[in-house]
XYZ file of C-alpha atoms in Angstrom:
417
model
C -50.879 -45.152 -4.369
C -51.186 -42.112 -2.127
C -52.348 -38.849 -3.634
C -51.140 -35.477 -2.425
C -52.220 -31.912 -3.123
C -50.038 -28.944 -2.313
C -50.040 -25.170 -2.248
C -47.631 -24.240 -5.018
C -47.465 -20.555 -5.855
C -46.996 -18.470 -2.720
C -43.621 -16.821 -2.014
C -44.115 -16.759 1.757
C -46.969 -18.054 3.871
C -46.614 -15.297 6.437
C -47.352 -12.661 3.824
C -50.968 -13.824 3.760
C -51.755 -13.144 7.385
C -54.960 -11.168 7.391
C -55.521 -11.730 3.669
C -58.523 -13.315 1.953
C -59.624 -16.733 3.170
C -58.434 -18.568 0.065
C -55.114 -16.763 -0.374
C -53.072 -19.601 1.036
C -54.389 -22.477 -1.053
C -55.833 -21.128 -4.302
C -59.255 -22.462 -5.098
C -60.050 -23.689 -1.589
C -60.862 -22.229 1.785
C -58.162 -23.323 4.272
C -59.533 -25.364 7.154
C -59.135 -23.826 10.559
C -58.010 -26.401 13.111
C -56.825 -25.704 16.660
C -53.054 -26.023 17.059
C -52.093 -29.044 19.170
C -49.363 -27.017 20.912
C -50.785 -23.582 21.683
C -54.508 -24.291 20.986
C -54.749 -21.195 18.767
C -57.099 -21.283 15.772
C -54.807 -19.208 13.560
C -53.861 -22.145 11.349
C -53.613 -22.503 7.604
C -53.623 -25.653 5.468
C -50.790 -26.501 3.086
C -50.807 -30.249 2.319
C -53.420 -32.965 1.773
C -52.458 -36.596 1.283
C -54.806 -39.564 1.258
C -54.349 -43.335 1.449
C -51.149 -43.164 3.517
C -50.295 -45.922 6.032
C -51.354 -44.806 9.487
C -48.616 -46.805 11.269
C -45.317 -46.829 9.389
C -43.417 -48.705 12.077
C -45.742 -51.664 12.482
C -44.451 -54.970 11.127
C -46.708 -57.682 9.710
C -46.377 -61.463 9.630
C -47.734 -61.822 6.078
C -47.640 -59.804 2.886
C -51.421 -59.912 2.669
C -51.857 -58.426 6.140
C -49.296 -55.716 5.364
C -51.070 -54.704 2.165
C -54.372 -54.570 4.047
C -52.938 -52.267 6.728
C -55.210 -49.312 7.506
C -54.651 -46.010 5.736
C -55.683 -42.481 6.570
C -55.697 -38.925 5.314
C -53.169 -36.304 6.325
C -54.228 -32.678 6.374
C -51.252 -30.616 7.500
C -51.766 -27.119 8.865
C -49.318 -24.494 10.079
C -49.958 -22.536 13.260
C -49.023 -18.909 12.643
C -48.817 -18.252 16.384
C -46.258 -20.843 17.550
C -45.124 -22.338 14.171
C -46.113 -25.937 14.975
C -47.311 -28.030 12.035
C -50.095 -30.450 12.917
C -52.102 -33.113 11.130
C -55.691 -31.928 11.499
C -56.860 -35.243 10.021
C -55.168 -37.316 12.728
C -57.331 -39.961 14.405
C -55.556 -41.471 17.446
C -57.826 -44.529 17.344
C -56.185 -45.534 14.055
C -52.719 -45.629 15.683
C -52.958 -47.880 18.762
C -49.185 -48.539 19.200
C -49.597 -52.192 19.972
C -48.772 -55.431 18.203
C -45.519 -55.534 16.205
C -44.468 -51.911 16.662
C -40.726 -51.631 15.961
C -38.666 -48.484 15.440
C -35.286 -49.029 17.097
C -32.296 -47.587 15.247
C -29.787 -48.873 17.772
C -28.693 -51.802 15.614
C -26.781 -49.231 13.566
C -23.283 -48.835 14.976
C -23.141 -45.121 14.159
C -26.524 -44.398 15.746
C -25.684 -46.448 18.826
C -22.441 -44.506 19.259
C -24.329 -41.220 18.963
C -26.946 -42.294 21.517
C -24.290 -43.573 23.923
C -22.426 -40.258 23.706
C -25.699 -38.446 24.414
C -26.357 -40.554 27.522
C -22.865 -39.906 28.834
C -23.180 -36.171 28.220
C -26.539 -35.948 30.011
C -25.163 -37.762 33.057
C -22.116 -35.490 33.132
C -23.817 -32.157 32.382
C -26.661 -32.660 34.861
C -24.681 -34.358 37.610
C -26.705 -37.547 37.424
C -24.183 -39.942 38.971
C -26.273 -42.150 41.253
C -29.428 -40.082 40.636
C -32.736 -41.721 39.668
C -33.777 -41.133 36.064
C -37.087 -41.700 34.269
C -37.854 -42.180 30.588
C -41.324 -41.640 29.150
C -41.737 -43.820 26.074
C -38.745 -46.023 26.834
C -39.293 -48.684 24.170
C -37.252 -51.741 25.034
C -35.060 -49.830 27.471
C -31.900 -49.426 25.393
C -31.398 -45.740 26.143
C -32.183 -46.234 29.827
C -29.488 -48.907 29.870
C -27.055 -46.406 28.366
C -27.893 -43.879 31.088
C -27.320 -46.560 33.727
C -24.037 -47.582 32.131
C -22.988 -43.909 32.149
C -23.456 -43.768 35.930
C -27.078 -42.769 36.540
C -28.918 -44.384 39.433
C -32.166 -46.346 39.317
C -33.594 -46.010 35.801
C -37.341 -46.440 35.291
C -39.081 -46.487 31.927
C -42.739 -46.347 30.951
C -43.934 -47.711 27.611
C -47.147 -49.617 26.746
C -45.381 -51.387 23.850
C -42.752 -53.031 26.068
C -43.014 -56.819 25.881
C -40.502 -58.031 28.438
C -37.265 -58.069 26.431
C -34.776 -57.572 29.273
C -31.816 -59.753 28.317
C -29.681 -56.759 27.427
C -30.428 -55.095 30.795
C -28.986 -57.800 33.032
C -26.916 -56.392 35.873
C -28.226 -52.843 35.458
C -30.612 -51.023 37.778
C -33.188 -50.607 34.997
C -36.904 -51.184 35.494
C -39.435 -51.121 32.665
C -43.160 -50.708 33.212
C -45.570 -51.707 30.459
C -47.975 -48.796 30.867
C -48.510 -45.220 29.845
C -46.634 -42.713 31.982
C -48.594 -41.657 35.053
C -47.212 -38.752 37.036
C -48.573 -40.227 40.270
C -46.198 -43.199 40.023
C -43.065 -41.058 40.312
C -42.004 -40.664 43.923
C -38.927 -39.221 45.558
C -36.186 -37.168 43.967
C -35.567 -37.540 40.235
C -32.500 -36.164 38.502
C -33.682 -36.434 34.895
C -36.831 -37.179 32.919
C -36.273 -37.850 29.255
C -38.675 -38.495 26.411
C -37.309 -39.279 22.976
C -39.505 -39.328 19.867
C -42.769 -39.460 21.771
C -44.076 -35.885 21.771
C -44.700 -35.822 18.011
C -47.168 -38.711 18.382
C -49.409 -37.020 20.972
C -52.581 -35.029 20.398
C -51.833 -33.012 23.548
C -48.062 -32.717 23.966
C -48.355 -29.919 26.516
C -50.521 -32.138 28.712
C -47.813 -34.795 28.798
C -45.101 -32.268 29.604
C -47.321 -30.773 32.300
C -47.719 -34.256 33.774
C -43.945 -34.628 33.893
C -43.630 -31.202 35.512
C -46.187 -32.211 38.148
C -44.411 -35.515 38.777
C -41.099 -33.804 39.563
C -42.543 -30.934 41.598
C -40.620 -32.180 44.637
C -37.403 -32.368 42.599
C -36.831 -28.670 41.803
C -33.507 -29.276 40.061
C -34.826 -32.098 37.889
C -33.658 -31.827 34.295
C -35.856 -32.505 31.269
C -34.530 -33.850 27.971
C -36.922 -34.026 25.017
C -36.022 -35.164 21.507
C -38.266 -34.888 18.451
C -37.861 -34.802 14.673
C -36.738 -31.361 13.522
C -39.349 -29.804 11.239
C -36.638 -27.597 9.731
C -35.112 -30.836 8.381
C -38.344 -32.727 7.721
C -39.609 -30.099 5.315
C -36.560 -30.290 3.065
C -35.681 -32.494 0.099
C -33.908 -35.066 2.286
C -36.480 -35.056 5.072
C -39.765 -35.315 3.180
C -40.010 -39.048 3.791
C -40.562 -38.311 7.488
C -43.914 -36.676 6.726
C -45.996 -39.537 8.124
C -49.494 -39.976 9.503
C -48.486 -41.018 13.010
C -46.591 -37.765 13.546
C -49.522 -35.546 14.464
C -47.183 -32.658 15.358
C -44.024 -31.403 13.633
C -42.002 -29.212 15.970
C -39.848 -26.236 15.146
C -37.442 -24.944 17.771
C -40.027 -22.268 18.605
C -43.004 -24.602 19.051
C -40.971 -27.122 21.065
C -39.805 -24.412 23.464
C -43.355 -23.071 23.575
C -44.678 -26.461 24.683
C -42.070 -26.888 27.424
C -42.527 -23.381 28.799
C -46.312 -23.695 28.713
C -45.901 -26.840 30.853
C -43.871 -24.960 33.458
C -40.259 -25.719 32.544
C -37.412 -23.230 32.283
C -35.844 -23.996 28.927
C -32.051 -23.854 28.836
C -31.412 -24.963 25.256
C -33.087 -26.097 22.047
C -30.573 -27.341 19.517
C -30.517 -29.433 16.334
C -28.939 -32.853 16.861
C -28.084 -36.005 14.914
C -26.978 -34.094 11.860
C -29.882 -31.677 12.137
C -32.539 -34.398 11.847
C -33.628 -34.066 15.492
C -34.352 -31.232 17.895
C -33.049 -31.664 21.441
C -34.549 -29.569 24.225
C -33.162 -29.335 27.736
C -34.945 -27.632 30.592
C -35.069 -27.391 34.380
C -38.075 -27.682 36.680
C -37.374 -24.492 38.594
C -37.652 -20.735 38.359
C -39.565 -18.519 35.980
C -40.594 -20.050 32.676
C -41.436 -16.821 30.908
C -44.557 -16.463 28.813
C -44.500 -18.424 25.551
C -45.987 -15.368 23.838
C -42.563 -13.739 23.634
C -41.600 -16.447 21.124
C -44.103 -15.250 18.509
C -41.613 -13.035 16.709
C -39.515 -16.105 15.832
C -42.426 -18.180 14.513
C -42.455 -16.810 10.961
C -39.234 -18.640 10.036
C -41.181 -21.911 9.752
C -43.605 -20.295 7.330
C -40.686 -19.251 5.155
C -39.264 -22.790 5.235
C -42.595 -24.262 4.174
C -42.946 -21.741 1.363
C -39.676 -23.054 -0.056
C -40.587 -26.682 0.567
C -44.154 -27.045 -0.685
C -43.702 -26.064 -4.349
C -40.926 -28.631 -4.738
C -42.457 -31.528 -2.791
C -44.402 -32.955 -5.699
C -41.385 -32.685 -7.984
C -39.223 -34.536 -5.437
C -41.634 -37.455 -5.478
C -41.930 -37.418 -9.269
C -38.157 -37.225 -9.596
C -37.709 -40.400 -7.576
C -40.474 -42.177 -9.468
C -38.650 -41.312 -12.689
C -35.323 -42.582 -11.337
C -36.884 -45.864 -10.218
C -38.591 -46.269 -13.609
C -35.338 -45.540 -15.429
C -33.420 -48.152 -13.436
C -36.171 -50.702 -13.983
C -36.285 -49.875 -17.676
C -32.588 -50.717 -17.848
C -33.233 -54.082 -16.223
C -31.614 -53.138 -12.907
C -32.619 -54.637 -9.576
C -33.108 -52.111 -6.788
C -32.649 -52.473 -3.038
C -33.916 -49.958 -0.507
C -31.755 -49.760 2.633
C -33.930 -48.691 5.568
C -37.178 -50.444 6.491
C -38.434 -47.808 8.904
C -40.914 -44.957 8.569
C -38.838 -43.208 5.907
C -38.668 -46.373 3.841
C -42.415 -47.048 4.109
C -43.192 -43.504 2.967
C -40.741 -43.737 0.078
C -42.157 -47.080 -1.055
C -45.717 -45.754 -0.809
C -45.091 -42.559 -2.765
C -42.281 -43.393 -5.169
C -40.785 -46.851 -4.756
C -43.210 -49.306 -6.280
C -40.388 -50.715 -8.446
C -38.076 -51.524 -5.516
C -37.175 -55.238 -5.486
C -35.974 -55.751 -1.918
C -35.790 -53.890 1.388
C -32.785 -54.132 3.709
C -32.573 -53.247 7.400
C -29.940 -53.986 10.051
C -32.602 -54.442 12.750
C -33.030 -58.242 13.069
C -36.468 -57.795 14.651
C -37.716 -56.730 11.209
C -36.269 -59.593 9.186
C -38.881 -61.782 7.553
C -41.607 -59.284 8.403
C -43.584 -57.178 5.940
C -43.996 -53.418 5.612
C -47.424 -51.752 5.657
C -48.855 -50.568 2.370
C -46.685 -52.121 -0.318
C -46.062 -55.358 1.562
C -42.307 -55.484 0.921
C -40.478 -58.092 3.000
C -37.529 -56.888 5.075
C -34.285 -58.819 4.635
C -30.848 -58.680 6.303
C -27.949 -56.971 4.572
C -26.264 -60.328 3.959
C -29.036 -61.236 1.518
C -27.768 -58.653 -0.970
C -24.997 -61.003 -2.053
C -27.590 -63.431 -3.397
C -30.178 -60.871 -4.515
C -28.041 -59.582 -7.363
C -28.996 -55.939 -6.889
C -27.549 -53.227 -9.091
C -28.717 -50.152 -7.154
C -28.925 -49.472 -3.413
C -31.085 -46.534 -2.330
C -30.131 -45.299 1.148
C -33.050 -43.825 3.073
C -31.012 -41.873 5.630
C -27.865 -40.018 4.624
C -26.595 -40.164 8.207
C -25.844 -43.856 7.626
C -24.221 -43.534 4.204
C -20.630 -44.114 5.339
C -21.653 -47.074 7.497
C -23.654 -48.648 4.661
C -20.933 -48.116 2.079
C -18.487 -49.811 4.447
C -20.878 -52.755 4.851
C -21.254 -53.099 1.073
C -17.483 -53.026 0.622
C -17.016 -55.655 3.313
C -19.470 -57.900 1.464
C -17.556 -57.373 -1.764
C -20.461 -55.582 -3.437
C -20.168 -52.547 -5.690
C -23.718 -51.454 -6.607
C -24.657 -47.967 -7.649
C -25.551 -46.062 -4.464
C -28.152 -43.300 -4.304
C -29.043 -41.313 -1.165
C -32.485 -39.778 -0.841
């Protein structure tokens, strides 16, 4: 089981700027690690966790292989210049993003509706009717297909994990390239470049954004849309299960804007989305970007959020361990609904007593999760599993899941993390 150590007795991290070396984490000297966003060395450590799965979204063919999945150590540090949180223990060679990598949420009706609305809004707001669009980290092309369906022109996606699944793209002008994005491959005018849930996985996010900016240099009105997990949500009671090894950077609104402006984009908005779980940035490849340094005054808000989060993190984990133990002690069978990164983290830290894992993504069914080796089953299996408690890993899907349970004639106790 993973072990974690936390700073627990400081009222506000920012109060210790300029203080003694061990003021932040009593009894230790905080490690100084360059920030992955602004490259500043003014960082301070606040969380250590060892033996955590390095790839929470990889699926395995056997339970044995899943339990033998590689683990790593997280060492999270806060940058007091731009407010990015980075994993100074991250080793990119441990996270190759190949094999059975699967993280699509689009099999959820509510998430698919949200993503479709987003695609339609981007096409409308940026005048993309008939305009070429590009996605960096396009997965299996579902969002590109939504952009095409909303009226965008030729849609090109780059993703090294793509394996040729194009049945759902028939009849659409969508082209997927199984490679890392290369700015030299983009030619001609481009109306939009989007990148969703990629930046947090990169050891040099500014380099990638700079590559995009270079690629669209001849398209001065090209729009940029970037979506990442929202650190203001991640470091809360509901979001803690998104603290995972493969996210080497956790962006606040300040650090995300910093990265885009440092790459040469004029940022027009940075807003929470999907119930606050994501941050959505929009920018234009024209005009003055402004120096990122003028964002420094807003960076301390992340420190305040972490100061509230860290003391309670250990108790959140212990609280869920106690709940699981109590249910098991009463002879209840427990199902976890959500076999993604959140679910893997929950199982690793608190859910050893969970009996079955449910996910609506059929690509995961019959596969096994890294670390604990739980097998993922379809929702229909609950009728035969005889579960008494369903733990929902993402509150955004609570209404949808409750409706599914009702339709199956099931009335288990429902708990939302």
